[in-house]
Short mmCIF file of C-alpha atoms in Angstrom, two decimals:
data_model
loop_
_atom_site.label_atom_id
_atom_site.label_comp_id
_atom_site.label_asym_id
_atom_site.label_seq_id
_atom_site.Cartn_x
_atom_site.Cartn_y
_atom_site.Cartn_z
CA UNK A 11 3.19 -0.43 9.75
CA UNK A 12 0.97 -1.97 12.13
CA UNK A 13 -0.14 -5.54 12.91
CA UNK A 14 -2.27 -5.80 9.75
CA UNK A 15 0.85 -5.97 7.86
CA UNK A 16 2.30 -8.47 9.61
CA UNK A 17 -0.65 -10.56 9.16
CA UNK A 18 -0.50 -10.15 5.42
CA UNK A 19 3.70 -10.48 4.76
CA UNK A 20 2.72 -14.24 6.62
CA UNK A 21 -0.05 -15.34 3.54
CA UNK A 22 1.41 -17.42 1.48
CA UNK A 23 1.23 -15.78 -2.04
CA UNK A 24 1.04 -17.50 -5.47
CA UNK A 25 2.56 -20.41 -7.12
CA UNK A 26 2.77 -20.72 -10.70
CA UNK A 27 -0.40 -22.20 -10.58
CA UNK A 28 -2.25 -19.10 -8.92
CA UNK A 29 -0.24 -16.25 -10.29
CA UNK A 30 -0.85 -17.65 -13.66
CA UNK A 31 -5.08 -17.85 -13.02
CA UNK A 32 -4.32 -14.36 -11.00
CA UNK A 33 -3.23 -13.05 -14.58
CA UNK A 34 -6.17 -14.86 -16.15
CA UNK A 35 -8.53 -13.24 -13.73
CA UNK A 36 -7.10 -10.02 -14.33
CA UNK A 37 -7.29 -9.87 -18.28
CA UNK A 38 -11.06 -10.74 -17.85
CA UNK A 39 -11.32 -7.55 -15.65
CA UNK A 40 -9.29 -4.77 -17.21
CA UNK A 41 -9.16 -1.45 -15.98
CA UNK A 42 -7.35 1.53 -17.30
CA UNK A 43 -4.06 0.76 -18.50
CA UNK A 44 -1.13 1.95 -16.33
CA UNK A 45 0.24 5.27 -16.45
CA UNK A 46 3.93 5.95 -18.67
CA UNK A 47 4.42 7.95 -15.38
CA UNK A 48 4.66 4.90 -13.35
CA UNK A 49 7.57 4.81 -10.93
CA UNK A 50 10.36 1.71 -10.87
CA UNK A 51 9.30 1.27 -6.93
CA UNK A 52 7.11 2.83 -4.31
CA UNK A 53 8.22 2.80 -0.77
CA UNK A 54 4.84 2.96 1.73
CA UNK A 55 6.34 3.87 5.43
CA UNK A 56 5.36 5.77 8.57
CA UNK A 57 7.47 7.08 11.45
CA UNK A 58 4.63 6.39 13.71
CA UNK A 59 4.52 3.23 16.12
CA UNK A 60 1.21 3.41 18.03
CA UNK A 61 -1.82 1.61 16.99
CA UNK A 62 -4.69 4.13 17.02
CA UNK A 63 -7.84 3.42 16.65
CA UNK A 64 -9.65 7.03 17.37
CA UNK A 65 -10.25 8.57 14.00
CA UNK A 66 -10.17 12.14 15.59
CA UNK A 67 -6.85 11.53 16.96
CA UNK A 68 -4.33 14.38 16.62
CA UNK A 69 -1.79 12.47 15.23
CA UNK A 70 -3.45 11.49 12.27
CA UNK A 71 -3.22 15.39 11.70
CA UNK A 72 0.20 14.98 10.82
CA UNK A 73 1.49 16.18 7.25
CA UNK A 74 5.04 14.02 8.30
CA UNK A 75 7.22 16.54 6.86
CA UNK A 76 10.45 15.96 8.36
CA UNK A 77 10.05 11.85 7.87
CA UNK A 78 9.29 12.81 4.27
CA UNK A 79 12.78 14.67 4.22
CA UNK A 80 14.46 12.11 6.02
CA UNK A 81 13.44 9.33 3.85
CA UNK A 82 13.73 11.19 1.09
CA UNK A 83 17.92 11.35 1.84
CA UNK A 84 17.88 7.99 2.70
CA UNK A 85 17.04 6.96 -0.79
CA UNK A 86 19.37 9.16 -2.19
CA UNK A 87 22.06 8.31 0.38
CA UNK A 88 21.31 4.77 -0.78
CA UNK A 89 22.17 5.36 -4.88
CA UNK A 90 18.27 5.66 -5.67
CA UNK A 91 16.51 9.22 -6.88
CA UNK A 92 13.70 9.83 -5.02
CA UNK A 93 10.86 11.38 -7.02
CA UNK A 94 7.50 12.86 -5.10
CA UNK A 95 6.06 11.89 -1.87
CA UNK A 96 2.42 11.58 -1.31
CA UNK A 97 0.66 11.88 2.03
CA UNK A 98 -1.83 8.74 3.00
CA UNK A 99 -4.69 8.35 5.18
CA UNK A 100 -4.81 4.78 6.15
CA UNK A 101 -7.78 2.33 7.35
CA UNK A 102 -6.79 -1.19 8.51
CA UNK A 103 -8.70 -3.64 10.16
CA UNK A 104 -7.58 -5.17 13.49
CA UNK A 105 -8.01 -8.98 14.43
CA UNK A 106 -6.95 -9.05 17.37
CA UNK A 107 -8.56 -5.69 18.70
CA UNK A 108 -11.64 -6.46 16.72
CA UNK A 109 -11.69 -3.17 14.86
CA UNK A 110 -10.95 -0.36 12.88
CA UNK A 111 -7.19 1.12 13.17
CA UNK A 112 -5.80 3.96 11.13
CA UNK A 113 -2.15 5.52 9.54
CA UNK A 114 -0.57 8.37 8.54
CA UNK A 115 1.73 7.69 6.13
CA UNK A 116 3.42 8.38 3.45
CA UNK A 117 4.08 7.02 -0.68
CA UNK A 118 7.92 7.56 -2.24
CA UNK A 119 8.16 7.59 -5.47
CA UNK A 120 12.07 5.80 -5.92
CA UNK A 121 13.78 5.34 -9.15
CA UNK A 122 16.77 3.91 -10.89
CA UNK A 123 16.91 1.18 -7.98
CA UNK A 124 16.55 -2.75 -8.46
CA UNK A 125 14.93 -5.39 -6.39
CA UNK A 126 17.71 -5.77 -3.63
CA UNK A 127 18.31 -1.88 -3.38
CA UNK A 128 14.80 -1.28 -2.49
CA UNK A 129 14.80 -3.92 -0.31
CA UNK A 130 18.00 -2.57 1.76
CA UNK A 131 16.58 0.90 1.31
CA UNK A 132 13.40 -0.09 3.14
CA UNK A 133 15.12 -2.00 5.70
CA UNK A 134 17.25 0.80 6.77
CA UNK A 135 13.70 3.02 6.92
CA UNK A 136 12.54 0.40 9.05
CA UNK A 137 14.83 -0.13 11.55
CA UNK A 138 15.42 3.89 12.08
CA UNK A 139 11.84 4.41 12.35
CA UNK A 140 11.08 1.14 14.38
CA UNK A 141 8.77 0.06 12.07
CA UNK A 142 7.22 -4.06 12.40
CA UNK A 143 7.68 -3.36 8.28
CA UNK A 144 8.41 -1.34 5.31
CA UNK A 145 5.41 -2.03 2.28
CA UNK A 146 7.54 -1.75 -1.04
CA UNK A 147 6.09 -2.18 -4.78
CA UNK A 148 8.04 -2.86 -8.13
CA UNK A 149 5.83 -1.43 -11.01
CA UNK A 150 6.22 -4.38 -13.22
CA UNK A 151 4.73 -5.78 -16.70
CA UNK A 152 1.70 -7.90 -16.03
CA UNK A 153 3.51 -11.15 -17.66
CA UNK A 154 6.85 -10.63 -15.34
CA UNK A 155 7.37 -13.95 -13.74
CA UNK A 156 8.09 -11.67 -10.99
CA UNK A 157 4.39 -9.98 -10.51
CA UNK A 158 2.45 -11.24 -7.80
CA UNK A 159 0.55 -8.22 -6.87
CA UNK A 160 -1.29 -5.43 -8.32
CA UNK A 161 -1.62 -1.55 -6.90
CA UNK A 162 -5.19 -0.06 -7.84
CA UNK A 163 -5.71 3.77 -8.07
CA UNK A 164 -8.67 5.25 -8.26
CA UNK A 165 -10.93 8.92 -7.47
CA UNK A 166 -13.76 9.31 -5.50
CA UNK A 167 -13.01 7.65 -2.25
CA UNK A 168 -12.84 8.84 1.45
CA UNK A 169 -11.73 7.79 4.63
CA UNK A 170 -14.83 7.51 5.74
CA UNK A 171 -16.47 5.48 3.26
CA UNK A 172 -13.16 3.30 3.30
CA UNK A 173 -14.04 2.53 6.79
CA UNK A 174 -17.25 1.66 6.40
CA UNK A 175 -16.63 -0.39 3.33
CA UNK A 176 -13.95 -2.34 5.47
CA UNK A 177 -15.90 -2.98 8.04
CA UNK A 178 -18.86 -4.31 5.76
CA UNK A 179 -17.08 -6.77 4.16
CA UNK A 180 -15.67 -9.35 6.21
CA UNK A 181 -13.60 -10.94 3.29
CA UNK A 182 -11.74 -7.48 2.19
CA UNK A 183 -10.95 -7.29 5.87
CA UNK A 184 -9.22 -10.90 6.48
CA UNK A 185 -7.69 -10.94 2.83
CA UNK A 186 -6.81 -7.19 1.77
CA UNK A 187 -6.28 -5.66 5.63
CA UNK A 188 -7.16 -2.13 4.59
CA UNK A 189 -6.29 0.27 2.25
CA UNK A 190 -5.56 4.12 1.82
CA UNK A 191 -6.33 7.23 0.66
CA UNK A 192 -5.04 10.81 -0.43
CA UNK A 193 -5.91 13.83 1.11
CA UNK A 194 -7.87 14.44 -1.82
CA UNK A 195 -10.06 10.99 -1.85
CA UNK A 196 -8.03 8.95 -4.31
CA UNK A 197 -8.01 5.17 -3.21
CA UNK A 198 -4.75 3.26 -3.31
CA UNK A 199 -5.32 -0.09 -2.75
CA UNK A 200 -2.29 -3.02 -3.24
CA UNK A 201 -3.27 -6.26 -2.91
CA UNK A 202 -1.71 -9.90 -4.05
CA UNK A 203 -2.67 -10.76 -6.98
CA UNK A 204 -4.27 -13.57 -6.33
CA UNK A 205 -6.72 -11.86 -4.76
CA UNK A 206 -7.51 -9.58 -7.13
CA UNK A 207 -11.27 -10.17 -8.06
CA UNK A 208 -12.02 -9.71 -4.02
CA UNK A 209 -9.70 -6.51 -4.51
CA UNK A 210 -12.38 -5.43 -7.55
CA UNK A 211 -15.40 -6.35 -5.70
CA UNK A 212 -14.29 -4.06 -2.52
CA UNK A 213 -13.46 -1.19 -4.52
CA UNK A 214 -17.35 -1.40 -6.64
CA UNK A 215 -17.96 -1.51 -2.67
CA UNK A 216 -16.18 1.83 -2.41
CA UNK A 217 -18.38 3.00 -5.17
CA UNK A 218 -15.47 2.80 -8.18
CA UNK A 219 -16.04 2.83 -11.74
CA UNK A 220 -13.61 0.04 -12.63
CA UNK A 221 -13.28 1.73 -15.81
CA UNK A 222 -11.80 5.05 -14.45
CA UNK A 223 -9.59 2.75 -12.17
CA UNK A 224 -5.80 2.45 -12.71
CA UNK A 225 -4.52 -1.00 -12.33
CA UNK A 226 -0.78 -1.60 -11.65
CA UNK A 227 0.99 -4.55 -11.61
CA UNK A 228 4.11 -5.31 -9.71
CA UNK A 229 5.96 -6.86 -7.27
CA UNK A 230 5.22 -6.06 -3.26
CA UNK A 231 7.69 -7.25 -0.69
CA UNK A 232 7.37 -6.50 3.11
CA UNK A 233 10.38 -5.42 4.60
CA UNK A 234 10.43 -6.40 8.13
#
């Protein structure tokens, strides 16, 4: 992942005292409930290592076929089961270049793993692929002393208008970094969960019915 990340794995998240008004905050605002489909983790990785901030650039063409493969054994070689892989169009924001910077990636679903298996699965993924760090999520309940983030879904969103949002909003930019999207416009935002009411503002930004949003909550951990 690129510098963005970096930026965010140094915030300090919550204490008890902010996770538990982050919980507070988030009752007040419910979405959709989660999915029963919901994965035990998600791994969020890219083989790529260049920062590149032309939207028409070829390599953000990429489908990342044989990473998905690749990873894909890597999980399994690890004792997880690795369920489907989704393909992500990224849009970060840039302090130090002052703009716009964007990602292919790509989501892995990973069950029957625990906290420290993910954790060694994603550092192995990042040290092969030379990564500055591996984003990883632990679908959790909302009350798990453990949650300190949440992972919002929703349809209806672009790359485009994800960029423009971003750059809009000076707050999304220095709190959330950026976000994604699926090749067929459905937003996947994580953020900590402290920050989730700027998280719900940007994505009315993006134009989202909160109501048709899906709201995970978990634990995220970069993997560096």
């Amino acid at each position: 992942m690129n510098n963005v990340i970096l930026r965010r794995q140094s915030r300090i998240l919550a204490t008890v005292a902010v996770l538990t008004l982050g919980v507070t905050g988030a009752g007040s605002a419910q979405a959709s409930p989660p999915a029963h489909g919901c994965p035990t983790a998600e791994i969020f990785a890219t083989d790529n290592t260049a920062i590149i901030t032309d939207p028409a650039d070829s390599r953000l063409k990429t489908r990342l076929t044989r990473f998905d493969h690749e990873v894909r054994e890597i999980i399994r070689a690890n004792g997880a089961r690795p369920g489907p892989s989704t393909l992500l169009d990224g849009v970060f924001w840039s302090g130090d270049l002052k703009k716009a910077t964007y990602e292919r990636s790509r989501e892995f679903d990973v069950n029957e793993v625990g906290r420290d298996g993910l954790h060694h699965i994603a550092d192995v993924i990042t040290k092969q692929y030379h990564q500055e760090s591996v984003l990883t999520f632990r679908c959790l309940p909302r009350t798990s002393p453990d949650t300190d983030a949440v992972e919002i879904q929703a349809p209806g969103v672009s790359r485009i208008r994800l960029h423009d949002a971003l750059l809009a909003d000076a707050e999304a930019r220095d709190r959330l970094g950026g976000g994604s999207v699926t090749l067929d416009g459905r937003l996947v935002l994580i953020a900590p969960l402290a920050d989730l009411p700027v998280a719900q503002r940007f994505t009315a930004e993006l134009g989202v019915d909160w109501n048709r949003a899906e709201v995970r909550y978990g634990d995220e951990e970069f993997v560096s």
